[in-house]
Tab-separated table of C-alpha atoms in Angstrom:
chain	number	residue	atom	x	y	z
A	19	MET	CA	40.933	-84.492	-44.336
A	20	PHE	CA	43.377	-87.380	-44.063
A	21	SER	CA	41.662	-90.230	-45.916
A	22	GLN	CA	44.254	-90.555	-48.713
A	23	GLN	CA	47.268	-91.361	-46.538
A	24	ARG	CA	48.241	-93.845	-43.891
A	25	GLU	CA	50.363	-91.337	-42.042
A	26	LEU	CA	50.879	-87.597	-41.887
A	27	ARG	CA	54.301	-86.132	-42.662
A	28	PHE	CA	55.411	-82.767	-41.341
A	29	LYS	CA	58.538	-80.727	-41.891
A	30	THR	CA	60.828	-80.440	-38.877
A	31	SER	CA	59.943	-76.725	-38.670
A	32	PHE	CA	56.340	-77.619	-37.761
A	33	GLU	CA	56.028	-75.966	-34.344
A	34	TRP	CA	52.448	-76.542	-33.158
A	35	ASN	CA	51.917	-78.422	-29.938
A	36	LEU	CA	49.993	-81.473	-31.181
A	37	GLY	CA	49.872	-83.352	-27.886
A	38	LEU	CA	51.537	-86.443	-29.411
A	39	LYS	CA	51.733	-89.796	-27.675
A	40	ALA	CA	55.035	-90.690	-26.113
A	41	GLY	CA	57.392	-92.208	-28.677
A	42	VAL	CA	55.540	-90.752	-31.709
A	43	ASN	CA	57.853	-89.078	-34.228
A	44	ALA	CA	56.826	-85.449	-34.742
A	45	GLU	CA	57.695	-85.725	-38.463
A	46	THR	CA	55.592	-88.829	-39.157
A	47	ILE	CA	52.240	-89.347	-37.422
A	48	PRO	CA	50.226	-92.574	-37.977
A	49	LEU	CA	46.535	-92.067	-38.746
A	50	THR	CA	45.715	-94.245	-35.757
A	51	ASP	CA	46.940	-91.390	-33.553
A	52	LEU	CA	44.664	-88.789	-35.148
A	53	PRO	CA	41.817	-89.149	-32.617
A	54	THR	CA	44.376	-88.200	-29.963
A	55	ILE	CA	45.739	-85.115	-31.661
A	56	ILE	CA	42.878	-83.721	-33.752
A	57	GLN	CA	41.410	-81.812	-30.794
A	58	GLU	CA	44.779	-80.164	-30.252
A	59	VAL	CA	44.937	-79.255	-33.933
A	60	ASN	CA	41.496	-77.639	-33.675
A	61	LYS	CA	42.469	-75.818	-30.483
A	62	ASN	CA	45.599	-74.390	-32.078
A	63	LEU	CA	43.647	-73.360	-35.176
A	64	MET	CA	41.160	-71.512	-32.984
A	65	GLU	CA	43.896	-69.726	-31.056
A	66	ALA	CA	45.702	-68.756	-34.249
A	67	ILE	CA	42.502	-67.302	-35.727
A	68	VAL	CA	41.590	-65.370	-32.576
A	69	GLU	CA	45.121	-63.960	-32.284
A	70	SER	CA	45.006	-62.745	-35.887
A	71	LEU	CA	41.755	-60.773	-35.454
A	72	ASN	CA	41.780	-56.997	-35.418
A	73	PRO	CA	39.838	-55.754	-32.351
A	74	GLN	CA	38.692	-52.704	-34.331
A	75	PHE	CA	36.822	-54.824	-36.894
A	76	ASN	CA	33.557	-56.793	-36.722
A	77	TYR	CA	33.780	-60.291	-38.205
A	78	TYR	CA	30.822	-62.473	-39.235
A	79	ILE	CA	30.887	-66.019	-40.573
A	80	CYS	CA	27.396	-67.086	-41.667
A	81	PHE	CA	26.140	-70.581	-42.467
A	82	ASP	CA	22.868	-70.672	-44.407
A	83	GLN	CA	20.858	-73.103	-46.565
A	84	LEU	CA	21.930	-76.037	-44.393
A	85	ASP	CA	18.536	-77.584	-45.097
A	86	LEU	CA	19.406	-78.085	-48.774
A	87	GLY	CA	21.537	-81.114	-48.025
A	88	PHE	CA	19.558	-82.310	-45.035
A	89	ASP	CA	18.523	-85.943	-45.490
A	90	GLY	CA	17.488	-86.790	-41.932
A	91	SER	CA	20.404	-89.213	-41.512
A	92	ASP	CA	22.288	-89.567	-38.241
A	93	LEU	CA	25.503	-88.599	-40.048
A	94	TYR	CA	24.088	-85.292	-41.273
A	95	LYS	CA	22.616	-84.562	-37.854
A	96	ALA	CA	26.008	-85.253	-36.259
A	97	ARG	CA	27.623	-82.776	-38.642
A	98	LEU	CA	25.080	-80.114	-37.739
A	99	VAL	CA	25.644	-80.735	-34.029
A	100	GLY	CA	29.392	-80.459	-34.558
A	101	LEU	CA	28.901	-77.155	-36.377
A	102	LEU	CA	26.686	-75.762	-33.606
A	103	LEU	CA	29.154	-76.722	-30.879
A	104	ALA	CA	32.128	-75.390	-32.831
A	105	ALA	CA	30.311	-72.086	-33.427
A	106	ARG	CA	29.508	-71.827	-29.718
A	107	ASP	CA	33.136	-72.496	-28.741
A	108	PHE	CA	34.502	-70.000	-31.257
A	109	ASN	CA	32.087	-67.279	-30.168
A	110	VAL	CA	32.867	-67.815	-26.483
A	111	ARG	CA	36.625	-67.770	-27.102
A	112	ALA	CA	36.467	-64.639	-29.263
A	113	LYS	CA	34.345	-62.819	-26.683
A	114	ALA	CA	36.812	-63.751	-23.934
A	115	ALA	CA	39.592	-62.252	-26.053
A	116	GLY	CA	37.619	-59.027	-26.541
A	117	MET	CA	37.141	-59.602	-30.267
A	118	GLN	CA	34.004	-58.758	-32.298
A	119	PHE	CA	33.771	-62.148	-33.977
A	120	SER	CA	30.507	-64.025	-34.536
A	121	VAL	CA	29.729	-67.354	-36.161
A	122	LEU	CA	26.047	-67.289	-37.174
A	123	ILE	CA	24.120	-70.426	-38.134
A	124	PHE	CA	20.692	-70.119	-39.780
A	125	LEU	CA	18.642	-73.270	-39.261
A	126	ARG	CA	14.967	-74.161	-39.645
A	127	ASP	CA	13.025	-74.860	-36.440
A	128	ASP	CA	11.977	-78.358	-37.488
A	129	ILE	CA	15.577	-79.414	-38.213
A	130	TYR	CA	16.856	-77.983	-34.937
A	131	GLU	CA	14.139	-79.855	-33.049
A	132	ASP	CA	15.370	-83.116	-34.590
A	133	LEU	CA	18.859	-82.670	-33.155
A	134	ILE	CA	19.645	-84.382	-29.864
A	135	PHE	CA	22.890	-83.543	-28.084
A	136	GLU	CA	24.335	-82.606	-24.729
A	137	ASP	CA	24.077	-78.924	-23.807
A	138	LYS	CA	21.306	-78.350	-26.351
A	139	ASN	CA	19.131	-76.590	-23.790
A	140	LYS	CA	22.005	-74.303	-22.746
A	141	ILE	CA	22.671	-73.379	-26.360
A	142	THR	CA	18.952	-72.828	-26.965
A	143	GLU	CA	18.592	-70.570	-23.937
A	144	ASN	CA	21.829	-68.610	-24.224
A	145	TYR	CA	22.973	-68.616	-27.851
A	146	THR	CA	19.898	-68.713	-30.093
A	147	THR	CA	17.572	-66.031	-31.426
A	148	ARG	CA	14.314	-66.839	-33.144
A	149	ILE	CA	13.698	-64.879	-36.333
A	150	GLU	CA	9.957	-64.385	-36.617
A	151	TRP	CA	7.337	-61.980	-37.910
A	152	ASP	CA	3.794	-61.013	-36.873
A	153	THR	CA	3.769	-62.853	-33.547
A	154	PRO	CA	3.116	-61.593	-29.997
A	155	ARG	CA	6.839	-62.116	-29.299
A	156	THR	CA	8.111	-59.519	-31.774
A	157	GLU	CA	7.284	-56.090	-33.165
A	158	ARG	CA	8.545	-57.056	-36.635
A	159	THR	CA	5.887	-57.483	-39.307
A	160	LEU	CA	5.947	-58.640	-42.897
A	161	SER	CA	4.194	-55.407	-43.861
A	162	GLN	CA	7.246	-53.476	-42.629
A	163	LEU	CA	9.488	-55.655	-44.738
A	164	MET	CA	7.324	-55.170	-47.826
A	165	ALA	CA	7.033	-51.431	-47.155
A	166	LYS	CA	10.808	-51.143	-47.465
A	167	ARG	CA	10.639	-52.831	-50.852
A	168	PHE	CA	7.678	-50.773	-52.055
A	169	SER	CA	9.388	-47.589	-50.894
A	170	SER	CA	12.567	-48.440	-52.770
A	171	VAL	CA	10.831	-49.428	-56.008
A	172	LEU	CA	8.121	-46.732	-56.067
A	173	GLN	CA	10.123	-43.945	-54.414
A	174	ILE	CA	7.428	-43.299	-51.810
A	175	PRO	CA	7.624	-42.805	-48.004
A	176	GLU	CA	8.173	-46.104	-46.261
A	177	GLY	CA	5.616	-45.442	-43.530
A	178	ASP	CA	2.733	-45.169	-46.008
A	179	ALA	CA	4.024	-47.682	-48.539
A	180	TRP	CA	1.648	-50.567	-47.776
A	181	ASP	CA	-1.533	-48.426	-47.837
A	182	PHE	CA	-0.278	-46.664	-50.956
A	183	THR	CA	0.032	-50.053	-52.691
A	184	PHE	CA	-2.995	-51.930	-51.294
A	185	ASP	CA	-6.505	-50.494	-51.016
A	186	GLU	CA	-7.230	-51.345	-47.381
A	187	ASP	CA	-10.454	-49.315	-47.379
A	188	GLU	CA	-11.998	-52.141	-49.405
A	189	LYS	CA	-12.249	-55.107	-47.023
A	190	MET	CA	-11.947	-58.764	-47.913
A	191	THR	CA	-14.579	-61.357	-46.987
A	192	GLY	CA	-15.329	-61.258	-43.287
A	193	ARG	CA	-14.262	-57.615	-43.011
A	194	GLN	CA	-10.664	-58.734	-43.087
A	195	SER	CA	-7.852	-56.459	-44.269
A	196	LYS	CA	-5.885	-57.516	-47.333
A	197	TYR	CA	-2.758	-57.708	-45.228
A	198	GLN	CA	-4.257	-60.106	-42.676
A	199	HIS	CA	-5.879	-62.107	-45.471
A	200	MET	CA	-2.467	-62.603	-47.057
A	201	VAL	CA	-0.596	-63.202	-43.781
A	202	ASP	CA	-3.034	-65.986	-42.860
A	203	ARG	CA	-2.003	-67.784	-46.052
A	204	THR	CA	1.736	-67.696	-45.307
A	205	PHE	CA	3.997	-69.527	-42.896
A	206	LEU	CA	5.041	-66.077	-41.627
A	207	ARG	CA	8.141	-66.172	-43.821
A	208	PRO	CA	9.356	-63.200	-45.888
A	209	ARG	CA	9.624	-65.298	-49.049
A	210	ASP	CA	5.952	-66.278	-48.747
A	211	MET	CA	4.784	-62.677	-48.556
A	212	ILE	CA	7.132	-61.616	-51.357
A	213	LYS	CA	5.744	-64.378	-53.584
A	214	PHE	CA	2.145	-63.458	-52.724
A	215	CYS	CA	2.742	-59.778	-53.496
A	216	ASN	CA	4.363	-60.663	-56.814
A	217	ALA	CA	1.365	-62.851	-57.666
A	218	VAL	CA	-0.947	-59.942	-56.790
A	219	LEU	CA	1.111	-57.674	-59.055
A	220	THR	CA	0.766	-60.155	-61.930
A	221	ALA	CA	-3.007	-60.374	-61.409
A	222	HIS	CA	-3.289	-56.583	-61.171
A	223	THR	CA	-1.350	-56.110	-64.411
A	224	THR	CA	-3.685	-58.548	-66.185
A	225	ASN	CA	-6.790	-56.897	-64.744
A	226	ARG	CA	-5.643	-53.420	-65.772
A	227	ARG	CA	-4.837	-54.635	-69.261
A	228	ASP	CA	-8.384	-55.974	-69.595
A	229	ASP	CA	-10.000	-52.924	-67.985
A	230	ALA	CA	-8.000	-49.677	-68.010
A	231	SER	CA	-10.617	-47.975	-65.838
A	232	LEU	CA	-9.588	-50.020	-62.782
A	233	PRO	CA	-7.675	-48.061	-60.099
A	234	ASN	CA	-3.888	-48.338	-60.142
A	235	ILE	CA	-3.810	-49.897	-56.693
A	236	PHE	CA	-4.179	-53.492	-55.525
A	237	VAL	CA	-7.851	-54.326	-54.859
A	238	ASN	CA	-9.744	-57.420	-53.666
A	239	ARG	CA	-10.037	-58.798	-57.180
A	240	ASP	CA	-6.247	-58.754	-57.576
A	241	VAL	CA	-5.686	-60.609	-54.317
A	242	ASN	CA	-8.357	-63.223	-55.074
A	243	LEU	CA	-6.989	-63.911	-58.554
A	244	ALA	CA	-3.470	-64.229	-57.135
A	245	ARG	CA	-4.396	-66.964	-54.667
A	246	PRO	CA	-4.218	-69.999	-57.019
A	247	GLU	CA	-0.685	-69.122	-58.186
A	248	TYR	CA	0.428	-68.475	-54.627
A	249	SER	CA	-1.207	-71.676	-53.379
A	250	ARG	CA	0.718	-73.735	-55.952
A	251	TYR	CA	3.913	-72.086	-54.759
A	252	LEU	CA	3.188	-72.941	-51.121
A	253	LEU	CA	2.629	-76.628	-51.905
A	254	ALA	CA	5.806	-76.672	-54.021
A	255	GLU	CA	7.706	-75.344	-50.994
A	256	LEU	CA	6.377	-78.248	-48.929
A	257	ASP	CA	7.257	-80.674	-51.729
A	258	ASP	CA	10.864	-79.521	-51.432
A	259	GLU	CA	11.090	-79.798	-47.663
A	260	LEU	CA	8.883	-82.606	-46.375
A	261	PRO	CA	9.912	-85.812	-48.193
A	262	LYS	CA	13.173	-85.803	-46.192
A	263	HIS	CA	11.200	-85.893	-42.962
A	264	VAL	CA	7.964	-87.648	-44.028
A	265	PRO	CA	8.613	-90.049	-46.938
A	266	ASP	CA	4.873	-90.706	-47.464
A	267	TYR	CA	3.981	-87.025	-47.328
A	268	LYS	CA	2.391	-86.960	-50.811
A	269	LYS	CA	0.063	-89.803	-49.847
A	270	TYR	CA	-1.072	-87.728	-46.872
A	271	ILE	CA	-1.706	-84.743	-49.134
A	272	GLU	CA	-3.984	-86.916	-51.282
A	273	ILE	CA	-6.096	-87.627	-48.201
A	274	LEU	CA	-6.477	-83.908	-47.554
A	275	LYS	CA	-7.564	-83.412	-51.151
A	276	SER	CA	-10.450	-85.787	-50.486
A	277	MET	CA	-11.758	-83.536	-47.701
A	278	ASP	CA	-14.560	-81.305	-48.985
A	279	SER	CA	-13.757	-78.403	-46.649
A	280	LEU	CA	-10.830	-76.709	-44.942
A	281	GLN	CA	-12.273	-77.620	-41.557
A	282	PHE	CA	-12.946	-81.297	-40.922
A	283	GLU	CA	-13.735	-83.672	-38.096
A	284	ARG	CA	-11.468	-86.463	-36.857
A	285	SER	CA	-14.125	-89.016	-37.816
A	286	ASP	CA	-14.109	-87.783	-41.439
A	287	PHE	CA	-10.340	-88.134	-41.614
A	288	ASP	CA	-10.439	-91.633	-40.091
A	289	GLU	CA	-12.970	-92.661	-42.724
A	290	ALA	CA	-10.820	-91.221	-45.538
A	291	CYS	CA	-7.806	-93.179	-44.266
A	292	GLN	CA	-9.788	-96.407	-44.052
A	293	LYS	CA	-10.852	-96.027	-47.685
A	294	ARG	CA	-7.171	-95.701	-48.643
A	295	ALA	CA	-5.775	-98.420	-46.378
A	296	LEU	CA	-4.124	-100.313	-49.237
A	297	PHE	CA	-2.738	-97.081	-50.661
A	298	LEU	CA	-1.289	-96.000	-47.298
A	299	GLY	CA	-0.033	-99.341	-46.046
A	300	ALA	CA	-1.107	-101.416	-43.079
A	301	ASP	CA	1.264	-99.702	-40.633
A	302	LYS	CA	-0.115	-96.196	-41.196
A	303	GLN	CA	-2.541	-94.989	-38.537
A	304	ALA	CA	-4.737	-91.916	-38.989
A	305	ILE	CA	-3.509	-90.366	-35.731
A	306	ASP	CA	0.128	-90.634	-36.863
A	307	ILE	CA	-0.697	-89.008	-40.199
A	308	LEU	CA	-2.476	-86.140	-38.464
A	309	ALA	CA	0.518	-85.670	-36.144
A	310	ALA	CA	2.898	-85.487	-39.105
A	311	LEU	CA	0.697	-82.977	-40.911
A	312	PHE	CA	0.432	-80.881	-37.741
A	313	ARG	CA	4.173	-80.907	-37.188
A	314	PHE	CA	4.721	-79.116	-40.489
A	315	SER	CA	1.742	-76.754	-40.083
A	316	ILE	CA	-0.227	-78.258	-42.951
A	317	ILE	CA	-3.108	-78.623	-40.502
A	318	GLY	CA	-4.017	-77.046	-37.183
A	319	CYS	CA	-5.753	-78.577	-34.156
A	320	TYR	CA	-8.912	-77.059	-32.713
A	321	ALA	CA	-8.517	-75.811	-29.140
A	322	PRO	CA	-11.849	-75.117	-27.388
A	323	GLY	CA	-12.359	-71.756	-25.663
A	324	GLY	CA	-12.034	-71.047	-22.000
A	325	GLY	CA	-8.901	-68.960	-22.066
A	326	ALA	CA	-8.436	-65.281	-22.805
A	327	GLY	CA	-8.016	-65.992	-26.499
A	328	GLY	CA	-11.189	-68.052	-26.863
A	329	SER	CA	-11.496	-71.002	-29.214
A	330	GLU	CA	-8.914	-71.244	-31.989
A	331	TYR	CA	-7.022	-73.554	-34.302
A	332	ILE	CA	-3.443	-74.093	-33.155
A	333	LEU	CA	-0.875	-74.060	-35.969
A	334	LYS	CA	2.701	-74.930	-35.178
A	335	TYR	CA	4.307	-72.286	-37.371
A	336	LYS	CA	2.711	-69.636	-35.147
A	337	ASP	CA	3.892	-71.327	-31.946
A	338	PRO	CA	6.919	-73.656	-32.381
A	339	SER	CA	6.424	-74.959	-28.826
A	340	ALA	CA	2.906	-76.244	-29.634
A	341	ARG	CA	2.423	-80.000	-29.383
A	342	PHE	CA	-0.021	-82.185	-31.257
A	343	ASN	CA	-3.164	-82.898	-29.266
A	344	GLU	CA	-4.111	-86.532	-29.807
A	345	ALA	CA	-7.509	-85.855	-28.237
A	346	ALA	CA	-8.397	-83.153	-30.757
A	347	THR	CA	-11.576	-83.860	-32.726
A	348	ALA	CA	-11.523	-80.986	-35.225
A	349	PHE	CA	-8.825	-79.768	-37.599
A	350	ARG	CA	-8.255	-77.088	-40.221
A	351	ILE	CA	-6.089	-77.219	-43.326
A	352	HIS	CA	-3.738	-74.257	-43.746
A	353	ALA	CA	-5.657	-71.581	-45.653
A	354	GLY	CA	-2.830	-71.074	-48.154
A	355	LEU	CA	-3.364	-74.598	-49.501
A	356	LYS	CA	-7.092	-74.198	-50.202
A	357	GLU	CA	-6.800	-73.586	-53.938
A	358	VAL	CA	-4.081	-76.098	-54.763
A	359	LEU	CA	-5.843	-78.884	-52.851
A	360	GLY	CA	-9.116	-78.121	-54.590
A	361	VAL	CA	-10.999	-77.687	-51.306
A	362	LYS	CA	-14.160	-75.746	-52.078
A	363	LYS	CA	-15.600	-74.812	-48.699
A	364	TRP	CA	-14.440	-73.546	-45.322
A	365	THR	CA	-16.808	-75.672	-43.240
A	366	LYS	CA	-18.485	-78.961	-44.047
A	367	SER	CA	-22.246	-78.574	-44.324
A	368	GLY	CA	-24.365	-80.735	-42.067
């Protein structure tokens, strides 16, 4: 704000209480005194904004796409922390004044986890809401979201929109519904499901053009033919996000491409890393690579049965609190990456 001057000059009519040091002229303020007064400037700005609000209105200030400029640097993290704390302070002050004023910050889980600051746990517990779909913690589903879109475009009842669009009487492999088949290949994000549905629409249009006798509803063939396009999209999404956090991410992806199945043993991965030791660098350990891939839900760790849910593969996008198990001996690549990685089988044959 003040980098182009050595001192700030104000007109004598400037009436804010800046909390100046004794002996400092109110008309000319040296930059060296800014650390002393900037908090007072911010405080007065906040009070002026709150006093100008109309209690009959609802105000929302939203910050989104903060990940676009995220570079993992301490400076950027400090800016995000400052934004979070400022939003908290503004919201608390507005509520105390009886005003309907909300500062909303949309931030990815993995970026928020990287931030370390005082009062983080209080903010997490009292001022955050997780936006999620198709988990035990919410009743929201991606099918509901898509039903709204189908209903709007096709002018059909929203409640029946998914079944009107997808033939769920015809099951996918393993007696799985088309919806669950598609959900399992997402990161439970709306944009993933929207992209998948658009890819299915493209495949359906092509199929109907080649064979007009096919039903005008999405069938298994449409979903299967849509998977390669969708899989390329999913990897492209990771290509955009991961290099900031994991600089060698593409090298790790090459290791996964060498696996001959979605499910693989720890010993197979260790062997693949040893073969690429020069490519990876001497400081790269297989366990650290697995941990990085797990953190971003590219792979899941096998958790043996014994609980109510039985044996399963733990993927972090389904449970953000999940931690990498260094003792795990079996892993599974995210199903949405099967086609783009060229993995041919689900399970390695003996």
